[in-house]
PDB file of C-alpha atoms and ligand atoms in Angstrom:
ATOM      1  CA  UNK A  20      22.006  26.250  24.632  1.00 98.00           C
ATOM      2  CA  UNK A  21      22.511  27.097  27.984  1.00 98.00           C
ATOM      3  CA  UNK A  22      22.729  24.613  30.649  1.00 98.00           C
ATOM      4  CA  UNK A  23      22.974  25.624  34.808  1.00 98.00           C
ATOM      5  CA  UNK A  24      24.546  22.988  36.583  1.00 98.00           C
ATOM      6  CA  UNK A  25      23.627  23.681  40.231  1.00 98.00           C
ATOM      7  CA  UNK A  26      25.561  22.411  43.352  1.00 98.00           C
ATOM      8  CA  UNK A  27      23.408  22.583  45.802  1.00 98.00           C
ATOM      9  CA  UNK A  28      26.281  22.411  49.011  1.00 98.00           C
ATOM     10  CA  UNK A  29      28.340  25.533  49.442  1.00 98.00           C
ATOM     11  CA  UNK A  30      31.744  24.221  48.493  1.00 98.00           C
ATOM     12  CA  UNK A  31      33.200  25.809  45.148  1.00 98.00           C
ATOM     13  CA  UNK A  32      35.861  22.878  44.685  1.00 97.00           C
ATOM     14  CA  UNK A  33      32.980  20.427  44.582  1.00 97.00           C
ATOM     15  CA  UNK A  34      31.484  22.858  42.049  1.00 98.00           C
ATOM     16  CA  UNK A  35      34.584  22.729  39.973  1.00 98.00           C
ATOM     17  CA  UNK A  36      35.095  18.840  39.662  1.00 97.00           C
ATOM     18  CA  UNK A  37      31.509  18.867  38.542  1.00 98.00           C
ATOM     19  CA  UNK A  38      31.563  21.238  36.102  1.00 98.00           C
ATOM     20  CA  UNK A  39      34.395  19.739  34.787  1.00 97.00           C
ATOM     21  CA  UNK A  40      32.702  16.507  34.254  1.00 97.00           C
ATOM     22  CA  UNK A  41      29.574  17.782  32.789  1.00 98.00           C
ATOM     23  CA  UNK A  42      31.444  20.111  30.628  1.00 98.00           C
ATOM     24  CA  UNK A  43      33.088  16.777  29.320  1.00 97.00           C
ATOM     25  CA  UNK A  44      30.347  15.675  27.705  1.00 98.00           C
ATOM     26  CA  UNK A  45      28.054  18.923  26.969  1.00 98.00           C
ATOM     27  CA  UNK A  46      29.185  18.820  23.566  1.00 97.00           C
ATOM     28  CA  UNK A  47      29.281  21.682  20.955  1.00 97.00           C
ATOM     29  CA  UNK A  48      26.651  24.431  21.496  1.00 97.00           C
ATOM     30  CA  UNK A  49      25.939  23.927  24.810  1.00 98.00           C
ATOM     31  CA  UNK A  50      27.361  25.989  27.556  1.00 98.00           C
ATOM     32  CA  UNK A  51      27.599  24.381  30.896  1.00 98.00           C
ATOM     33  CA  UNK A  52      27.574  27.178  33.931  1.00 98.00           C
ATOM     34  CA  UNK A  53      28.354  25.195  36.973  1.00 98.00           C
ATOM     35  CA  UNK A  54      27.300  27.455  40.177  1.00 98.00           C
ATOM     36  CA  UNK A  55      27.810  26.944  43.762  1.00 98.00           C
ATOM     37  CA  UNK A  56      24.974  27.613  46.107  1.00 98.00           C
ATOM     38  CA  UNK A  57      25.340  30.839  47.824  1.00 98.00           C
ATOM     39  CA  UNK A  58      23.468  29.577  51.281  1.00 98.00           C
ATOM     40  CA  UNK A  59      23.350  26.160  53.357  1.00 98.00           C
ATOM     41  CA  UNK A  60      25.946  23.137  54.394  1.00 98.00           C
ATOM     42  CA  UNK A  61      29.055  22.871  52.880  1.00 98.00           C
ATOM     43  CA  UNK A  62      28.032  19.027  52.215  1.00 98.00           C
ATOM     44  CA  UNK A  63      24.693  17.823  52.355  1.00 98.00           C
ATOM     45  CA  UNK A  64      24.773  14.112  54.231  1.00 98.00           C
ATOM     46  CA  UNK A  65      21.529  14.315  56.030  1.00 98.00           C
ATOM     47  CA  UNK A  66      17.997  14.886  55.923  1.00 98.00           C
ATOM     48  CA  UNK A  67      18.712  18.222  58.311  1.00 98.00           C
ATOM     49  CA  UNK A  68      21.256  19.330  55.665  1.00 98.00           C
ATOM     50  CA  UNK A  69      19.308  18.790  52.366  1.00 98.00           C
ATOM     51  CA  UNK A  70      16.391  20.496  53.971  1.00 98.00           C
ATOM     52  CA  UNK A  71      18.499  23.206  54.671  1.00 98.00           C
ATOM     53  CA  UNK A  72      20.255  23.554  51.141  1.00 98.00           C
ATOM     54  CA  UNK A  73      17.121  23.907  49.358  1.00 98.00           C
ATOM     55  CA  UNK A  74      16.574  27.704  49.145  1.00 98.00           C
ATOM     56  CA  UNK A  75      19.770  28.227  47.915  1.00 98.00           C
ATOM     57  CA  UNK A  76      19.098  25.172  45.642  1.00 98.00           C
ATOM     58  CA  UNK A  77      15.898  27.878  44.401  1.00 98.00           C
ATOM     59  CA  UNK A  78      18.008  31.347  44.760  1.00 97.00           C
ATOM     60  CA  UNK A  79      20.214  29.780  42.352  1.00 98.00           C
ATOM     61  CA  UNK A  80      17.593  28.814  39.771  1.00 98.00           C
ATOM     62  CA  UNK A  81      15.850  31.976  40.074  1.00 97.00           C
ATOM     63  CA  UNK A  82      18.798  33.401  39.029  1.00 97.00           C
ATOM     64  CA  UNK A  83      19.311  31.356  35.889  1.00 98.00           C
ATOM     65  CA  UNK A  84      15.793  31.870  34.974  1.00 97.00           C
ATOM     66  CA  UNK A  85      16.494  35.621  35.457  1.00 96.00           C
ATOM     67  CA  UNK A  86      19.388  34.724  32.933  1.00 98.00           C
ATOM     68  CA  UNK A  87      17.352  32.896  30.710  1.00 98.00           C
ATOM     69  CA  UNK A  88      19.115  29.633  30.719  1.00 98.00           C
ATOM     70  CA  UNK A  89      17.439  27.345  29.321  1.00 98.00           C
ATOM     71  CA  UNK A  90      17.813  23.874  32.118  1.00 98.00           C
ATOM     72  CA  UNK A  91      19.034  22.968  34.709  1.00 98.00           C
ATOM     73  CA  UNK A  92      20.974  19.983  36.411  1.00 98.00           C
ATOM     74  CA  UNK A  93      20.766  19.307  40.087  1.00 98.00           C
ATOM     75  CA  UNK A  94      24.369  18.360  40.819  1.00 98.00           C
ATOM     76  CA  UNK A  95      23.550  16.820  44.320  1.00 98.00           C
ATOM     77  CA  UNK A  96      22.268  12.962  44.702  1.00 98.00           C
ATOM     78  CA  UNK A  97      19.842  13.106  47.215  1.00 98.00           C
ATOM     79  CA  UNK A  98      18.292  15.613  44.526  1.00 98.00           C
ATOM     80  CA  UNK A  99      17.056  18.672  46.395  1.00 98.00           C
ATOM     81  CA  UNK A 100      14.819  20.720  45.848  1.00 98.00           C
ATOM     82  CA  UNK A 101      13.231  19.040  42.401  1.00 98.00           C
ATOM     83  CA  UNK A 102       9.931  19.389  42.432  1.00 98.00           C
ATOM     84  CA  UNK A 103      10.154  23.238  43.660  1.00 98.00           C
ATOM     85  CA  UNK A 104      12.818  24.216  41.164  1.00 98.00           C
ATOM     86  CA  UNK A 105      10.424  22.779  38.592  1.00 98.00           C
ATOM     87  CA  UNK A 106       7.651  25.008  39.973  1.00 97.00           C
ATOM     88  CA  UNK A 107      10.204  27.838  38.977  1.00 96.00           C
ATOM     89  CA  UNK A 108      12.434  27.078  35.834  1.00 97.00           C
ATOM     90  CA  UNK A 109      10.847  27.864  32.620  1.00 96.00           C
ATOM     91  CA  UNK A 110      12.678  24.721  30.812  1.00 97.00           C
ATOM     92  CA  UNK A 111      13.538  21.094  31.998  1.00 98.00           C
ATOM     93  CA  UNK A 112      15.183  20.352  35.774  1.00 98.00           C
ATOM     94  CA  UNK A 113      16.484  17.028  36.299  1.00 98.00           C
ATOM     95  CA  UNK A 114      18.201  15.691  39.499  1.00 98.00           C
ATOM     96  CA  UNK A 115      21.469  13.413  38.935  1.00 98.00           C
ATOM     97  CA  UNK A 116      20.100  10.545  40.789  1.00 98.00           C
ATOM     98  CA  UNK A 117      17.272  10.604  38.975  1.00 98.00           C
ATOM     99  CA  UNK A 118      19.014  10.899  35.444  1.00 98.00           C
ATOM    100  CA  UNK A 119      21.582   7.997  36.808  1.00 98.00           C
ATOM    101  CA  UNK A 120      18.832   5.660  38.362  1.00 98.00           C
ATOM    102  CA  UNK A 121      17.052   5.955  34.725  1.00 98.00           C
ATOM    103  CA  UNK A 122      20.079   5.573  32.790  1.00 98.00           C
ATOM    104  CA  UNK A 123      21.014   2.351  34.447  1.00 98.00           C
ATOM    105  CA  UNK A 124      17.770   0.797  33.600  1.00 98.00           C
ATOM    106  CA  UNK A 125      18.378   0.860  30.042  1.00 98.00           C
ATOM    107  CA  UNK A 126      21.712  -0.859  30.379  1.00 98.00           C
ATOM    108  CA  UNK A 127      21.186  -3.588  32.466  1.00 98.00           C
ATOM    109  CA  UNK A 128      18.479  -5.914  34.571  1.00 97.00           C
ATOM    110  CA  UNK A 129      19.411  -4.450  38.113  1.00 98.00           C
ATOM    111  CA  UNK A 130      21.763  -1.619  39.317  1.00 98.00           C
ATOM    112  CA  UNK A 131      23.562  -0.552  43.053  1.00 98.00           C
ATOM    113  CA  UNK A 132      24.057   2.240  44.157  1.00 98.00           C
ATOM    114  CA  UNK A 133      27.386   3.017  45.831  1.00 98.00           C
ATOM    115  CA  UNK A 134      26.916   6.447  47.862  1.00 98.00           C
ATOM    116  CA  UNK A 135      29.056   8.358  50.727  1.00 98.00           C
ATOM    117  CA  UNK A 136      28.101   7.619  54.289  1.00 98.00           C
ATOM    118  CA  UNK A 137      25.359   4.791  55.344  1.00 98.00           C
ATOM    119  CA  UNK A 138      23.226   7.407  56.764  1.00 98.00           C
ATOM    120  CA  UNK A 139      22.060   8.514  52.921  1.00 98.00           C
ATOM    121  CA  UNK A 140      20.961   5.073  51.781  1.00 98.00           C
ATOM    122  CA  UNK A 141      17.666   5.607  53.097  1.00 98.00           C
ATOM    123  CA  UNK A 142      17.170   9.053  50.848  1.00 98.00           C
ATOM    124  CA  UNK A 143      18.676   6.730  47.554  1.00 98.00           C
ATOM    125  CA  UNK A 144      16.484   3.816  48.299  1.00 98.00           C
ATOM    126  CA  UNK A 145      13.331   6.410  48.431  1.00 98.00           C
ATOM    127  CA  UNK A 146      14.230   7.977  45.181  1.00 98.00           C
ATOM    128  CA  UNK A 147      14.486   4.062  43.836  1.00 98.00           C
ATOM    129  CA  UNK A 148      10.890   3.674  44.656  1.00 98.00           C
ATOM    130  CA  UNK A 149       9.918   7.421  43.127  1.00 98.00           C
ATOM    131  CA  UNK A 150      12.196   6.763  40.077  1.00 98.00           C
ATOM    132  CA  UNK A 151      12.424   3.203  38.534  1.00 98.00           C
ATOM    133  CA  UNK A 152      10.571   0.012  38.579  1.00 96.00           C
ATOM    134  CA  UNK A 153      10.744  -2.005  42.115  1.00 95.00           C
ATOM    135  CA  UNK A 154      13.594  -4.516  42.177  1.00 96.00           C
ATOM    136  CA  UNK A 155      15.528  -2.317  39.324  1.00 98.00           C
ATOM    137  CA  UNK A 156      17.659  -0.935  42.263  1.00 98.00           C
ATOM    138  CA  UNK A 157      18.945  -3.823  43.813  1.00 98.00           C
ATOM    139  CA  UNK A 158      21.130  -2.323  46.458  1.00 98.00           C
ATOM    140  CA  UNK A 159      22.474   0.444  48.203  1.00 98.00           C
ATOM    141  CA  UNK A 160      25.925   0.863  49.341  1.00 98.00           C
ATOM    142  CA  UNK A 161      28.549   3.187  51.671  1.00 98.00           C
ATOM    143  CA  UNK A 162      31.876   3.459  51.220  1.00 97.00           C
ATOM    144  CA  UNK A 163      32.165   5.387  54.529  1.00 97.00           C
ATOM    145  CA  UNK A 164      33.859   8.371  53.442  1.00 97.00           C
ATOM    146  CA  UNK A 165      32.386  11.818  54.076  1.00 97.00           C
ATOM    147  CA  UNK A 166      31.466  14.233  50.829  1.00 98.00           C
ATOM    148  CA  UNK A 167      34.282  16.945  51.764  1.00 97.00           C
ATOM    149  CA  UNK A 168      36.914  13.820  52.305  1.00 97.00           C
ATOM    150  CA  UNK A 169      36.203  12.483  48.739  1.00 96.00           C
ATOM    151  CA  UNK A 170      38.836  14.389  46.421  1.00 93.00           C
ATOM    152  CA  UNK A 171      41.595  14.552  49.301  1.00 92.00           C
ATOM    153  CA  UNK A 172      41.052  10.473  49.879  1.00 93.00           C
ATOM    154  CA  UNK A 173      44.351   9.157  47.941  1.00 94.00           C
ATOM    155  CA  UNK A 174      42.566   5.515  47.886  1.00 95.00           C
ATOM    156  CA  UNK A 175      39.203   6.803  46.976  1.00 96.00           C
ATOM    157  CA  UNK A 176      39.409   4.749  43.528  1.00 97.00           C
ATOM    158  CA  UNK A 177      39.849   1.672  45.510  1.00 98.00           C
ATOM    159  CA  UNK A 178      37.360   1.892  48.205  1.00 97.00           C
ATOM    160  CA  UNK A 179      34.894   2.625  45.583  1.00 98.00           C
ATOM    161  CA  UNK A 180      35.414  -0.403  43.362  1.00 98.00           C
ATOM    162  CA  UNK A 181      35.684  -2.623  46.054  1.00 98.00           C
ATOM    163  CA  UNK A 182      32.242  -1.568  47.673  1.00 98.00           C
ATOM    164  CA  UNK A 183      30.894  -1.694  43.962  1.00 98.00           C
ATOM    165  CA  UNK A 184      32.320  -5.383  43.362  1.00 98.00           C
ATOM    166  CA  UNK A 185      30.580  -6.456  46.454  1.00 98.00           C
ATOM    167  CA  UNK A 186      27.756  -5.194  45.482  1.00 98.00           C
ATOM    168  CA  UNK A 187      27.488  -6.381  42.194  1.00 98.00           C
ATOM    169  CA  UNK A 188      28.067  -9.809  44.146  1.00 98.00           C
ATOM    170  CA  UNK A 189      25.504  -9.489  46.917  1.00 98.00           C
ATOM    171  CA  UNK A 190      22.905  -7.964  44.406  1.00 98.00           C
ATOM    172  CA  UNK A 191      23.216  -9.668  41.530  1.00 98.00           C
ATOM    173  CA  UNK A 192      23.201  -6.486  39.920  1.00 98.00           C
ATOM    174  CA  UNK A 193      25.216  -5.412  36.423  1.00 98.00           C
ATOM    175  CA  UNK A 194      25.362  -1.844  36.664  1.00 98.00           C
ATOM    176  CA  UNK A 195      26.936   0.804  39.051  1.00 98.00           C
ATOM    177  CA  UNK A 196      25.261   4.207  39.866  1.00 98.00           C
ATOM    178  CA  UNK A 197      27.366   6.203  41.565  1.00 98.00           C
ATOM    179  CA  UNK A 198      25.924   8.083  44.669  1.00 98.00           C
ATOM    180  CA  UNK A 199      27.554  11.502  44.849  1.00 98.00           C
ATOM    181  CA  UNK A 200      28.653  14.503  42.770  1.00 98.00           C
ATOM    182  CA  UNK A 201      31.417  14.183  44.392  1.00 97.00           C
ATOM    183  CA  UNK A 202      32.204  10.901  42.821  1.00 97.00           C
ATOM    184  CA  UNK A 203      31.863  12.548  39.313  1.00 93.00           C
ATOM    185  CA  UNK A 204      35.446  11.737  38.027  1.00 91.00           C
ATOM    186  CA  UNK A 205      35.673   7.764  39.290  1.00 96.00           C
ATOM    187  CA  UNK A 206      33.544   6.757  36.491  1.00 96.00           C
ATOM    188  CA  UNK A 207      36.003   5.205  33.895  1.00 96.00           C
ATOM    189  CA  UNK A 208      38.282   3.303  36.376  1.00 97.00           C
ATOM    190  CA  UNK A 209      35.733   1.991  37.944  1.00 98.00           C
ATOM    191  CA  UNK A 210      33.545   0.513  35.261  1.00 98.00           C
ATOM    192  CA  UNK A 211      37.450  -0.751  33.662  1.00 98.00           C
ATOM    193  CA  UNK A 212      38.267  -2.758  36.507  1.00 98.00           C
ATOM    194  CA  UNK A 213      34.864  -4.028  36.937  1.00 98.00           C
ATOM    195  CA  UNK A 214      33.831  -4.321  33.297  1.00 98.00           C
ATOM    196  CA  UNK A 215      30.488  -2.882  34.218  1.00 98.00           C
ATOM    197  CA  UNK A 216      28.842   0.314  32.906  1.00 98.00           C
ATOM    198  CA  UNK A 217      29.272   3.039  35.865  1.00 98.00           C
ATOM    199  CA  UNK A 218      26.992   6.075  35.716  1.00 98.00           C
ATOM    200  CA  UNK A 219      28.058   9.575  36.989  1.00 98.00           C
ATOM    201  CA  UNK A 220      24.863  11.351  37.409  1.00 98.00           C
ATOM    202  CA  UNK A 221      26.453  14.606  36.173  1.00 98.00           C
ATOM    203  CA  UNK A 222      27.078  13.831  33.327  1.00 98.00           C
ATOM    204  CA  UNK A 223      23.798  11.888  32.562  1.00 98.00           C
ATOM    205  CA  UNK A 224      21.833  14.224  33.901  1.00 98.00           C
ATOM    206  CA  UNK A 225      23.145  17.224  31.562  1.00 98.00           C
ATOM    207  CA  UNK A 226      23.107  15.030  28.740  1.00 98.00           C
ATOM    208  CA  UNK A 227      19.246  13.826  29.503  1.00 98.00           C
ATOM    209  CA  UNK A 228      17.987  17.798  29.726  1.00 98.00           C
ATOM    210  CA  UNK A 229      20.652  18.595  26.429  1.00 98.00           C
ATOM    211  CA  UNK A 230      18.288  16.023  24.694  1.00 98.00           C
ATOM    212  CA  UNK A 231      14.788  17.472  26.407  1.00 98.00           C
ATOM    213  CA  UNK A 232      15.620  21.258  24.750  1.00 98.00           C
ATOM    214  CA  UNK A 233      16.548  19.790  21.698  1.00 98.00           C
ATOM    215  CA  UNK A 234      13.413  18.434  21.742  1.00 98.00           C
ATOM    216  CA  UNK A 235      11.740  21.847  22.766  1.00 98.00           C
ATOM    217  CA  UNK A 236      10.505  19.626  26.127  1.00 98.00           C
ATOM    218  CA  UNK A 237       9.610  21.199  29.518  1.00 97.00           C
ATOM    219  CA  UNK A 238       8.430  20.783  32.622  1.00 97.00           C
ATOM    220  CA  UNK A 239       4.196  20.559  32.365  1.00 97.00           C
ATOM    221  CA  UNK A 240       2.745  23.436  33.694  1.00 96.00           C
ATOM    222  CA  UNK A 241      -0.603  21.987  33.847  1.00 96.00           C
ATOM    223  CA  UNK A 242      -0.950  20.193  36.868  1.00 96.00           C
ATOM    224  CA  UNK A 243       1.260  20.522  40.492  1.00 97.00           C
ATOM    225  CA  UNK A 244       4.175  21.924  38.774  1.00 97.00           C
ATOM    226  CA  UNK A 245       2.203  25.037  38.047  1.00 96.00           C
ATOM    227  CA  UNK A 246       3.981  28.570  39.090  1.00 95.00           C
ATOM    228  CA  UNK A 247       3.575  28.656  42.887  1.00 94.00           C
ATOM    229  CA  UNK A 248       0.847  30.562  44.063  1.00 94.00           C
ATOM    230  CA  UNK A 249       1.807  33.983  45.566  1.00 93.00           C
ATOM    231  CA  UNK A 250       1.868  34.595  49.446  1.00 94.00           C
ATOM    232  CA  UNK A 251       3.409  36.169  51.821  1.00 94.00           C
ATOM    233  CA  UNK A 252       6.476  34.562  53.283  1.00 95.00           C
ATOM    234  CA  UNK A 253       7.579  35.546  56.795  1.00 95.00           C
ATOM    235  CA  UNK A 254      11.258  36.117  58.513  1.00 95.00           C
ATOM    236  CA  UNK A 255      14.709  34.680  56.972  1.00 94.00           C
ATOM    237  CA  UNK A 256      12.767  33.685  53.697  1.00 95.00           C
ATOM    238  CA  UNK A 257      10.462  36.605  53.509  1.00 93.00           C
ATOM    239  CA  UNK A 258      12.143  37.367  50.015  1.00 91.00           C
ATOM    240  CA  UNK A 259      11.851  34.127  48.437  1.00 93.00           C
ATOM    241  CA  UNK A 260       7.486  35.181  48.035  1.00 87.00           C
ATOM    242  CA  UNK A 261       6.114  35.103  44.018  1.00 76.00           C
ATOM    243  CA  UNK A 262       5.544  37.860  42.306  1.00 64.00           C
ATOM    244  CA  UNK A 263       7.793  39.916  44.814  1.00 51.00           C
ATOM    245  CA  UNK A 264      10.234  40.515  41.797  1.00 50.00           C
ATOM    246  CA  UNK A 265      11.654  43.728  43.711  1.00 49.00           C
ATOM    247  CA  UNK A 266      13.646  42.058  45.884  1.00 48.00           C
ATOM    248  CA  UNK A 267      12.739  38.181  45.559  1.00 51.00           C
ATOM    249  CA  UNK A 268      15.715  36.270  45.102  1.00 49.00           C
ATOM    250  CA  UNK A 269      13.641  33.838  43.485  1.00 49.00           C
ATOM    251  CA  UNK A 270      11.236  35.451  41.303  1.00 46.00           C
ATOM    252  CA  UNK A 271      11.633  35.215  37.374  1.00 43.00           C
ATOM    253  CA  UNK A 272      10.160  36.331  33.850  1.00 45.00           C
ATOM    254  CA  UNK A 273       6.995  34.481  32.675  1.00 46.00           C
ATOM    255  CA  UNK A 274       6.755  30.831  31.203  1.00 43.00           C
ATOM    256  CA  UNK A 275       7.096  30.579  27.604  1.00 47.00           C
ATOM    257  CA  UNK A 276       4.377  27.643  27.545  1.00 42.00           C
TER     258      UNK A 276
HETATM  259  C1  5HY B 307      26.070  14.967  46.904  1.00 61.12           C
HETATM  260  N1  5HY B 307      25.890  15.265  49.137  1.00 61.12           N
HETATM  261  O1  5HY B 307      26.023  14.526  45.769  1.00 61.12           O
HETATM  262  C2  5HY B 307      25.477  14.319  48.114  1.00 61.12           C
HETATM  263  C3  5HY B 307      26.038  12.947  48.291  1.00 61.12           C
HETATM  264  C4  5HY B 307      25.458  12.227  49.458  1.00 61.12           C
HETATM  265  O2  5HY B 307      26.857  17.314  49.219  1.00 61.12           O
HETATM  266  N2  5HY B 307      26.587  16.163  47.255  1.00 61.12           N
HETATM  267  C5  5HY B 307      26.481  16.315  48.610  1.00 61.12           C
HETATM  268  O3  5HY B 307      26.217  11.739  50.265  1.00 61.12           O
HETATM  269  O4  5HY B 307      24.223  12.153  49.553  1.00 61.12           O
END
């Protein structure tokens, strides 16, 4: 089994740290390819930059469908790009907020987030509403540290379980979702010195579409998430059209369902 973890920014370290924690808990038989978007911001910490990241987000799984992998993991938590990537990929896409925000809700009554900078709370609190029941997120938090600062911060441990311990205080909440790729490795010391589960959306989300192609699952191809209709597209993106497989960066064999 073949799964592409995507990371949707354009920095390779951040790619690295994430494969590395998705490939620690792929398991046997499933190959994790961790890829770094070849276009778009280095970090994506506003609604400017995650606009901007998405075609990369799509050249990059037009690429694994031209691969054949078989799923795909959207290694970025303001998850990018989801719906349109499952408009393209043959088998399952998941975001890693989404796979976090549903993991928590089978492991406790309320969760809080703990993201990057305050300016992304908004995007988490609107994926709350889109993923889980109201009042299962029961907070949003910054620890005021930007996405490229994260692995050089020596106190990043710190920051983020003391944001998380205030939040489990102010919110009454009993889990910890962690808000950033970035944030990938913090998971065990932070759920041992706060004796709460933490979820790392990484990992949850490879391990959530592992279990949707064992179970020969996909995306519905009924309804919206149909192949998009073919058009011309104009200027810069002018190669991302369907059916333009000469020279379409994003255009890929037909759907096995
Ligand atoms: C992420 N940004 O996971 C988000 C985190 C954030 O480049 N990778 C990024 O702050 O929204």
């Amino acid at each position: 089994m073949r799964i592409r973890v995507v990371n949707p920014n354009t920095t390779a370290a951040m790619t690295a740290l994430i494969g590395a924690s998705a490939r620690a808990v792929a398991g046997p038989g499933v190959l994790v390819e961790a890829v770094t978007s070849a276009m778009g911001p280095a970090s994506i910490e506003s609604h400017y930059d995650e606009a901007l990241s998405v075609p990369g987000l799509l050249a990059a799984v037009a690429a694994g469908e031209a691969d054949g992998v078989d799923g795909f993991v959207i290694a970025c938590f303001g998850d990018p790009g989801l719906d349109a990537a499952r408009e393209l990929a043959r088998g399952p896409v998941v975001g890693i907020a989404e796979a976090a925000m549903h993991a928590a809700t089978l492991l406790g009554r309320g969760f809080s987030v703990v993201t990057t900078l305050d300016r992304t709370r908004g995007r988490a609190w609107d994926l709350a509403a889109r993923y889980v029941a109201a009042g299962a997120c029961r907070g949003v938090h910054a620890c005021a540290i930007p996405v490229l600062a994260l692995d050089a911060d020596p106190h990043l441990a710190d920051r983020v379980t003391a944001v998380a311990r205030l939040a489990l205080d102010q919110d009454g909440s009993d889990v910890i979702v962690l808000g950033c790729a970035g944030m990938a490795g913090l998971c065990d010391t932070v759920s041992s010195r706060l004796g709460v589960p933490v979820i790392d959306g990484v990992a949850a989300g490879v391990l959530l579409v592992r279990s949707l192609i064992t179970l020969r699952l996909s995306t519905s191809v009924h309804g919206e998430y149909a192949r998009p209709p073919v058009k011309e597209y104009a200027g810069a993106l002018s190669g991302f059209a369907q059916g333009d497989s000469a020279n379409s960066p994003v255009s890929r064999g037909s759907r096995a369902m």
